[in-house]
PDB file of C-alpha atoms in Angstrom:
ATOM      1  CA  UNK A   1      16.462  22.437  18.235  1.00  0.00           C
ATOM      2  CA  UNK A   2      18.106  19.387  19.633  1.00  0.00           C
ATOM      3  CA  UNK A   3      15.993  17.473  22.108  1.00  0.00           C
ATOM      4  CA  UNK A   4      18.665  16.654  24.681  1.00  0.00           C
ATOM      5  CA  UNK A   5      19.691  19.846  26.419  1.00  0.00           C
ATOM      6  CA  UNK A   6      22.054  20.573  29.256  1.00  0.00           C
ATOM      7  CA  UNK A   7      20.815  22.714  32.123  1.00  0.00           C
ATOM      8  CA  UNK A   8      22.033  26.048  30.718  1.00  0.00           C
ATOM      9  CA  UNK A   9      20.442  25.324  27.328  1.00  0.00           C
ATOM     10  CA  UNK A  10      17.229  24.385  29.143  1.00  0.00           C
ATOM     11  CA  UNK A  11      17.319  27.671  31.081  1.00  0.00           C
ATOM     12  CA  UNK A  12      17.618  29.581  27.790  1.00  0.00           C
ATOM     13  CA  UNK A  13      14.717  27.575  26.344  1.00  0.00           C
ATOM     14  CA  UNK A  14      12.648  28.248  29.462  1.00  0.00           C
ATOM     15  CA  UNK A  15      13.186  32.006  29.016  1.00  0.00           C
ATOM     16  CA  UNK A  16      12.008  31.768  25.389  1.00  0.00           C
ATOM     17  CA  UNK A  17       8.960  29.779  26.558  1.00  0.00           C
ATOM     18  CA  UNK A  18       8.122  32.406  29.186  1.00  0.00           C
ATOM     19  CA  UNK A  19       8.458  35.084  26.492  1.00  0.00           C
ATOM     20  CA  UNK A  20       6.140  32.962  24.274  1.00  0.00           C
ATOM     21  CA  UNK A  21       8.816  32.603  21.603  1.00  0.00           C
ATOM     22  CA  UNK A  22       8.961  28.806  22.074  1.00  0.00           C
ATOM     23  CA  UNK A  23       6.758  26.033  23.425  1.00  0.00           C
ATOM     24  CA  UNK A  24       7.015  22.554  24.902  1.00  0.00           C
ATOM     25  CA  UNK A  25       4.286  20.043  24.079  1.00  0.00           C
ATOM     26  CA  UNK A  26       3.681  16.887  26.085  1.00  0.00           C
ATOM     27  CA  UNK A  27       0.976  14.462  24.878  1.00  0.00           C
ATOM     28  CA  UNK A  28      -2.129  14.349  27.061  1.00  0.00           C
ATOM     29  CA  UNK A  29      -1.927  10.593  27.531  1.00  0.00           C
ATOM     30  CA  UNK A  30       1.662  10.817  28.818  1.00  0.00           C
ATOM     31  CA  UNK A  31       0.687  13.735  31.044  1.00  0.00           C
ATOM     32  CA  UNK A  32      -2.163  11.786  32.604  1.00  0.00           C
ATOM     33  CA  UNK A  33       0.085   8.757  33.080  1.00  0.00           C
ATOM     34  CA  UNK A  34       2.496  10.977  34.992  1.00  0.00           C
ATOM     35  CA  UNK A  35      -0.262  11.785  37.485  1.00  0.00           C
ATOM     36  CA  UNK A  36      -1.787   8.298  37.636  1.00  0.00           C
ATOM     37  CA  UNK A  37       1.230   5.992  37.502  1.00  0.00           C
ATOM     38  CA  UNK A  38       4.032   7.943  39.160  1.00  0.00           C
ATOM     39  CA  UNK A  39       3.761   8.467  42.904  1.00  0.00           C
ATOM     40  CA  UNK A  40       3.609  11.990  44.294  1.00  0.00           C
ATOM     41  CA  UNK A  41       6.694  11.182  46.375  1.00  0.00           C
ATOM     42  CA  UNK A  42       8.679  10.165  43.263  1.00  0.00           C
ATOM     43  CA  UNK A  43       7.644  13.341  41.444  1.00  0.00           C
ATOM     44  CA  UNK A  44       8.657  15.445  44.435  1.00  0.00           C
ATOM     45  CA  UNK A  45      11.945  13.573  44.908  1.00  0.00           C
ATOM     46  CA  UNK A  46      12.816  14.062  41.233  1.00  0.00           C
ATOM     47  CA  UNK A  47      11.601  17.613  40.657  1.00  0.00           C
ATOM     48  CA  UNK A  48      11.413  19.167  44.110  1.00  0.00           C
ATOM     49  CA  UNK A  49       7.765  20.100  43.498  1.00  0.00           C
ATOM     50  CA  UNK A  50       4.816  18.704  45.408  1.00  0.00           C
ATOM     51  CA  UNK A  51       2.153  17.666  42.889  1.00  0.00           C
ATOM     52  CA  UNK A  52      -0.148  15.884  45.359  1.00  0.00           C
ATOM     53  CA  UNK A  53      -3.100  18.255  44.832  1.00  0.00           C
ATOM     54  CA  UNK A  54      -2.779  18.018  41.067  1.00  0.00           C
ATOM     55  CA  UNK A  55      -2.563  14.236  41.306  1.00  0.00           C
ATOM     56  CA  UNK A  56      -5.702  14.165  43.458  1.00  0.00           C
ATOM     57  CA  UNK A  57      -7.547  16.418  40.990  1.00  0.00           C
ATOM     58  CA  UNK A  58      -6.649  14.190  38.024  1.00  0.00           C
ATOM     59  CA  UNK A  59      -7.709  11.062  39.928  1.00  0.00           C
ATOM     60  CA  UNK A  60     -10.938  12.810  40.946  1.00  0.00           C
ATOM     61  CA  UNK A  61     -11.846  13.450  37.307  1.00  0.00           C
ATOM     62  CA  UNK A  62     -11.201   9.794  36.463  1.00  0.00           C
ATOM     63  CA  UNK A  63     -13.287   8.479  39.350  1.00  0.00           C
ATOM     64  CA  UNK A  64     -16.122  10.988  38.864  1.00  0.00           C
ATOM     65  CA  UNK A  65     -16.233  10.269  35.139  1.00  0.00           C
ATOM     66  CA  UNK A  66     -16.699   6.546  35.805  1.00  0.00           C
ATOM     67  CA  UNK A  67     -19.283   7.221  38.529  1.00  0.00           C
ATOM     68  CA  UNK A  68     -21.245   9.473  36.176  1.00  0.00           C
ATOM     69  CA  UNK A  69     -21.106   6.784  33.498  1.00  0.00           C
ATOM     70  CA  UNK A  70     -22.329   4.170  35.993  1.00  0.00           C
ATOM     71  CA  UNK A  71     -25.189   6.506  36.947  1.00  0.00           C
ATOM     72  CA  UNK A  72     -25.911   6.919  33.230  1.00  0.00           C
ATOM     73  CA  UNK A  73     -26.223   3.137  32.878  1.00  0.00           C
ATOM     74  CA  UNK A  74     -28.643   3.073  35.811  1.00  0.00           C
ATOM     75  CA  UNK A  75     -30.645   5.803  34.056  1.00  0.00           C
ATOM     76  CA  UNK A  76     -30.576   3.733  30.835  1.00  0.00           C
ATOM     77  CA  UNK A  77     -32.026   0.774  32.730  1.00  0.00           C
ATOM     78  CA  UNK A  78     -34.693   3.029  34.243  1.00  0.00           C
ATOM     79  CA  UNK A  79     -35.590   4.602  30.906  1.00  0.00           C
ATOM     80  CA  UNK A  80     -35.533   1.489  28.723  1.00  0.00           C
ATOM     81  CA  UNK A  81     -36.495  -1.341  31.094  1.00  0.00           C
ATOM     82  CA  UNK A  82     -35.906  -4.616  29.260  1.00  0.00           C
ATOM     83  CA  UNK A  83     -34.738  -2.633  26.259  1.00  0.00           C
ATOM     84  CA  UNK A  84     -31.673  -1.785  28.338  1.00  0.00           C
ATOM     85  CA  UNK A  85     -30.282  -5.220  27.446  1.00  0.00           C
ATOM     86  CA  UNK A  86     -29.496  -3.638  24.085  1.00  0.00           C
ATOM     87  CA  UNK A  87     -29.303   0.046  25.064  1.00  0.00           C
ATOM     88  CA  UNK A  88     -26.779  -0.376  27.924  1.00  0.00           C
ATOM     89  CA  UNK A  89     -24.100  -2.158  25.824  1.00  0.00           C
ATOM     90  CA  UNK A  90     -24.601   0.351  22.998  1.00  0.00           C
ATOM     91  CA  UNK A  91     -24.230   3.189  25.494  1.00  0.00           C
ATOM     92  CA  UNK A  92     -21.016   1.579  26.769  1.00  0.00           C
ATOM     93  CA  UNK A  93     -19.626   1.176  23.259  1.00  0.00           C
ATOM     94  CA  UNK A  94     -20.492   4.761  22.332  1.00  0.00           C
ATOM     95  CA  UNK A  95     -18.961   6.052  25.592  1.00  0.00           C
ATOM     96  CA  UNK A  96     -15.779   4.025  24.999  1.00  0.00           C
ATOM     97  CA  UNK A  97     -15.426   5.412  21.479  1.00  0.00           C
ATOM     98  CA  UNK A  98     -15.918   9.027  22.583  1.00  0.00           C
ATOM     99  CA  UNK A  99     -13.613   8.693  25.591  1.00  0.00           C
ATOM    100  CA  UNK A 100     -11.033   6.932  23.420  1.00  0.00           C
ATOM    101  CA  UNK A 101     -11.016   9.855  21.006  1.00  0.00           C
ATOM    102  CA  UNK A 102     -10.533  12.520  23.657  1.00  0.00           C
ATOM    103  CA  UNK A 103      -6.966  12.011  24.877  1.00  0.00           C
ATOM    104  CA  UNK A 104      -5.031  13.551  21.986  1.00  0.00           C
ATOM    105  CA  UNK A 105      -7.706  15.109  19.802  1.00  0.00           C
ATOM    106  CA  UNK A 106      -9.534  18.370  20.189  1.00  0.00           C
ATOM    107  CA  UNK A 107      -9.290  21.144  22.685  1.00  0.00           C
ATOM    108  CA  UNK A 108     -11.124  21.675  25.951  1.00  0.00           C
ATOM    109  CA  UNK A 109     -13.330  24.085  23.977  1.00  0.00           C
ATOM    110  CA  UNK A 110     -14.427  21.276  21.654  1.00  0.00           C
ATOM    111  CA  UNK A 111     -15.369  19.024  24.550  1.00  0.00           C
ATOM    112  CA  UNK A 112     -17.110  21.904  26.315  1.00  0.00           C
ATOM    113  CA  UNK A 113     -19.106  22.599  23.144  1.00  0.00           C
ATOM    114  CA  UNK A 114     -19.992  18.893  22.990  1.00  0.00           C
ATOM    115  CA  UNK A 115     -21.007  19.006  26.637  1.00  0.00           C
ATOM    116  CA  UNK A 116     -23.203  22.054  26.011  1.00  0.00           C
ATOM    117  CA  UNK A 117     -24.825  20.310  23.032  1.00  0.00           C
ATOM    118  CA  UNK A 118     -25.413  17.239  25.219  1.00  0.00           C
ATOM    119  CA  UNK A 119     -27.048  19.370  27.895  1.00  0.00           C
ATOM    120  CA  UNK A 120     -29.140  21.081  25.222  1.00  0.00           C
ATOM    121  CA  UNK A 121     -30.303  17.686  23.960  1.00  0.00           C
ATOM    122  CA  UNK A 122     -31.069  16.651  27.525  1.00  0.00           C
ATOM    123  CA  UNK A 123     -33.190  19.768  27.965  1.00  0.00           C
ATOM    124  CA  UNK A 124     -35.359  19.037  24.923  1.00  0.00           C
ATOM    125  CA  UNK A 125     -35.457  15.233  25.265  1.00  0.00           C
ATOM    126  CA  UNK A 126     -38.451  13.490  26.790  1.00  0.00           C
ATOM    127  CA  UNK A 127     -38.232  13.500  30.589  1.00  0.00           C
ATOM    128  CA  UNK A 128     -37.119   9.883  31.039  1.00  0.00           C
ATOM    129  CA  UNK A 129     -34.107  10.441  28.750  1.00  0.00           C
ATOM    130  CA  UNK A 130     -32.945  13.731  30.261  1.00  0.00           C
ATOM    131  CA  UNK A 131     -30.848  12.247  33.108  1.00  0.00           C
ATOM    132  CA  UNK A 132     -29.099   9.654  30.968  1.00  0.00           C
ATOM    133  CA  UNK A 133     -28.128  12.178  28.276  1.00  0.00           C
ATOM    134  CA  UNK A 134     -26.915  14.714  30.859  1.00  0.00           C
ATOM    135  CA  UNK A 135     -24.948  12.080  32.806  1.00  0.00           C
ATOM    136  CA  UNK A 136     -23.413  10.694  29.615  1.00  0.00           C
ATOM    137  CA  UNK A 137     -22.352  14.154  28.401  1.00  0.00           C
ATOM    138  CA  UNK A 138     -20.943  15.087  31.816  1.00  0.00           C
ATOM    139  CA  UNK A 139     -18.972  11.838  32.036  1.00  0.00           C
ATOM    140  CA  UNK A 140     -17.321  12.277  28.630  1.00  0.00           C
ATOM    141  CA  UNK A 141     -16.620  15.960  29.288  1.00  0.00           C
ATOM    142  CA  UNK A 142     -15.104  15.295  32.719  1.00  0.00           C
ATOM    143  CA  UNK A 143     -12.854  12.606  31.259  1.00  0.00           C
ATOM    144  CA  UNK A 144     -11.552  15.081  28.685  1.00  0.00           C
ATOM    145  CA  UNK A 145     -11.094  17.803  31.292  1.00  0.00           C
ATOM    146  CA  UNK A 146      -8.948  15.388  33.327  1.00  0.00           C
ATOM    147  CA  UNK A 147      -6.618  14.891  30.365  1.00  0.00           C
ATOM    148  CA  UNK A 148      -6.438  18.635  29.694  1.00  0.00           C
ATOM    149  CA  UNK A 149      -5.662  19.427  33.356  1.00  0.00           C
ATOM    150  CA  UNK A 150      -2.954  16.761  33.455  1.00  0.00           C
ATOM    151  CA  UNK A 151      -1.391  18.138  30.274  1.00  0.00           C
ATOM    152  CA  UNK A 152      -1.447  21.704  31.573  1.00  0.00           C
ATOM    153  CA  UNK A 153       0.172  20.792  34.902  1.00  0.00           C
ATOM    154  CA  UNK A 154       2.707  18.411  33.375  1.00  0.00           C
ATOM    155  CA  UNK A 155       3.798  21.018  30.822  1.00  0.00           C
ATOM    156  CA  UNK A 156       4.142  23.578  33.625  1.00  0.00           C
ATOM    157  CA  UNK A 157       6.224  21.097  35.600  1.00  0.00           C
ATOM    158  CA  UNK A 158       8.451  20.342  32.614  1.00  0.00           C
ATOM    159  CA  UNK A 159       8.878  24.046  31.860  1.00  0.00           C
ATOM    160  CA  UNK A 160       9.784  24.864  35.470  1.00  0.00           C
ATOM    161  CA  UNK A 161      12.025  21.902  36.267  1.00  0.00           C
ATOM    162  CA  UNK A 162      15.058  20.635  34.376  1.00  0.00           C
ATOM    163  CA  UNK A 163      14.730  17.322  36.236  1.00  0.00           C
ATOM    164  CA  UNK A 164      11.152  16.930  34.951  1.00  0.00           C
ATOM    165  CA  UNK A 165      12.304  17.917  31.459  1.00  0.00           C
ATOM    166  CA  UNK A 166      15.068  15.336  31.632  1.00  0.00           C
ATOM    167  CA  UNK A 167      12.635  12.691  32.910  1.00  0.00           C
ATOM    168  CA  UNK A 168      10.112  13.258  30.079  1.00  0.00           C
ATOM    169  CA  UNK A 169      12.380  14.391  27.229  1.00  0.00           C
ATOM    170  CA  UNK A 170      11.538  11.326  25.101  1.00  0.00           C
ATOM    171  CA  UNK A 171       7.899  12.413  24.950  1.00  0.00           C
ATOM    172  CA  UNK A 172       8.356  16.150  24.385  1.00  0.00           C
ATOM    173  CA  UNK A 173       7.951  18.120  21.202  1.00  0.00           C
ATOM    174  CA  UNK A 174       9.796  21.416  21.228  1.00  0.00           C
ATOM    175  CA  UNK A 175       8.571  24.266  19.035  1.00  0.00           C
ATOM    176  CA  UNK A 176      11.363  26.814  18.979  1.00  0.00           C
ATOM    177  CA  UNK A 177      11.578  28.928  15.815  1.00  0.00           C
ATOM    178  CA  UNK A 178      14.805  30.496  17.067  1.00  0.00           C
ATOM    179  CA  UNK A 179      16.531  27.110  16.984  1.00  0.00           C
ATOM    180  CA  UNK A 180      17.614  25.734  13.622  1.00  0.00           C
ATOM    181  CA  UNK A 181      16.203  22.202  13.911  1.00  0.00           C
ATOM    182  CA  UNK A 182      13.085  22.653  16.050  1.00  0.00           C
ATOM    183  CA  UNK A 183      11.225  19.414  16.866  1.00  0.00           C
TER     184      UNK A 183
END
C-alpha cells in the first residue's frame, strides 16, 4: 500500500483497520515524542482532538519513573553505606541500559513479567535490599508503560484523524494485506 494517501483512501484504510484487516504501527519513541514535545494546543489545532489528559498521563509516567529511580538511589546509599560509591553508579548504568532497551523492544507483558520478577526478588532479598529492588523494578516498568501508553494513544489518534495521519505519515508502517504493496 502506498504510504501517502488522500482522505478517501485514508477513510477506506480506517475501515479496514476497524475491521482488523489492516493495521497502522507508529514507533513507541515517536509516539512518546508526540506527547512530550508537541503542545496539547498544537495537537488539538491540527487534529481537532484534545489530548491534554493523555499528555499529562505520559508526563506523569516519566516524572514518576525518575522519582522512583531517585528513591532507589537513596535506598542504595542506605543499604550499602560507603559501598554506594560503587553501587550507585552501577545501579545508574544498569537502569540506563534497561530503560534504553524498552522503547521499541518487547511488549507491556514482557515488562510486566520483569516487574513481577523484580518484586519476587525483592520479597526474598534481605530486608535492606527489598526497597531498592522494588523501587528499581517499578521505575523501569513505569518507564516502559509510559511508552506503551503513548504508542496506544498516538496510534488511536492517527487511526481516527486524517490530519494526524498526514502529520506522522513519515513514521508510520502500514500493514494492509488487501493492498498490493503494503509497508
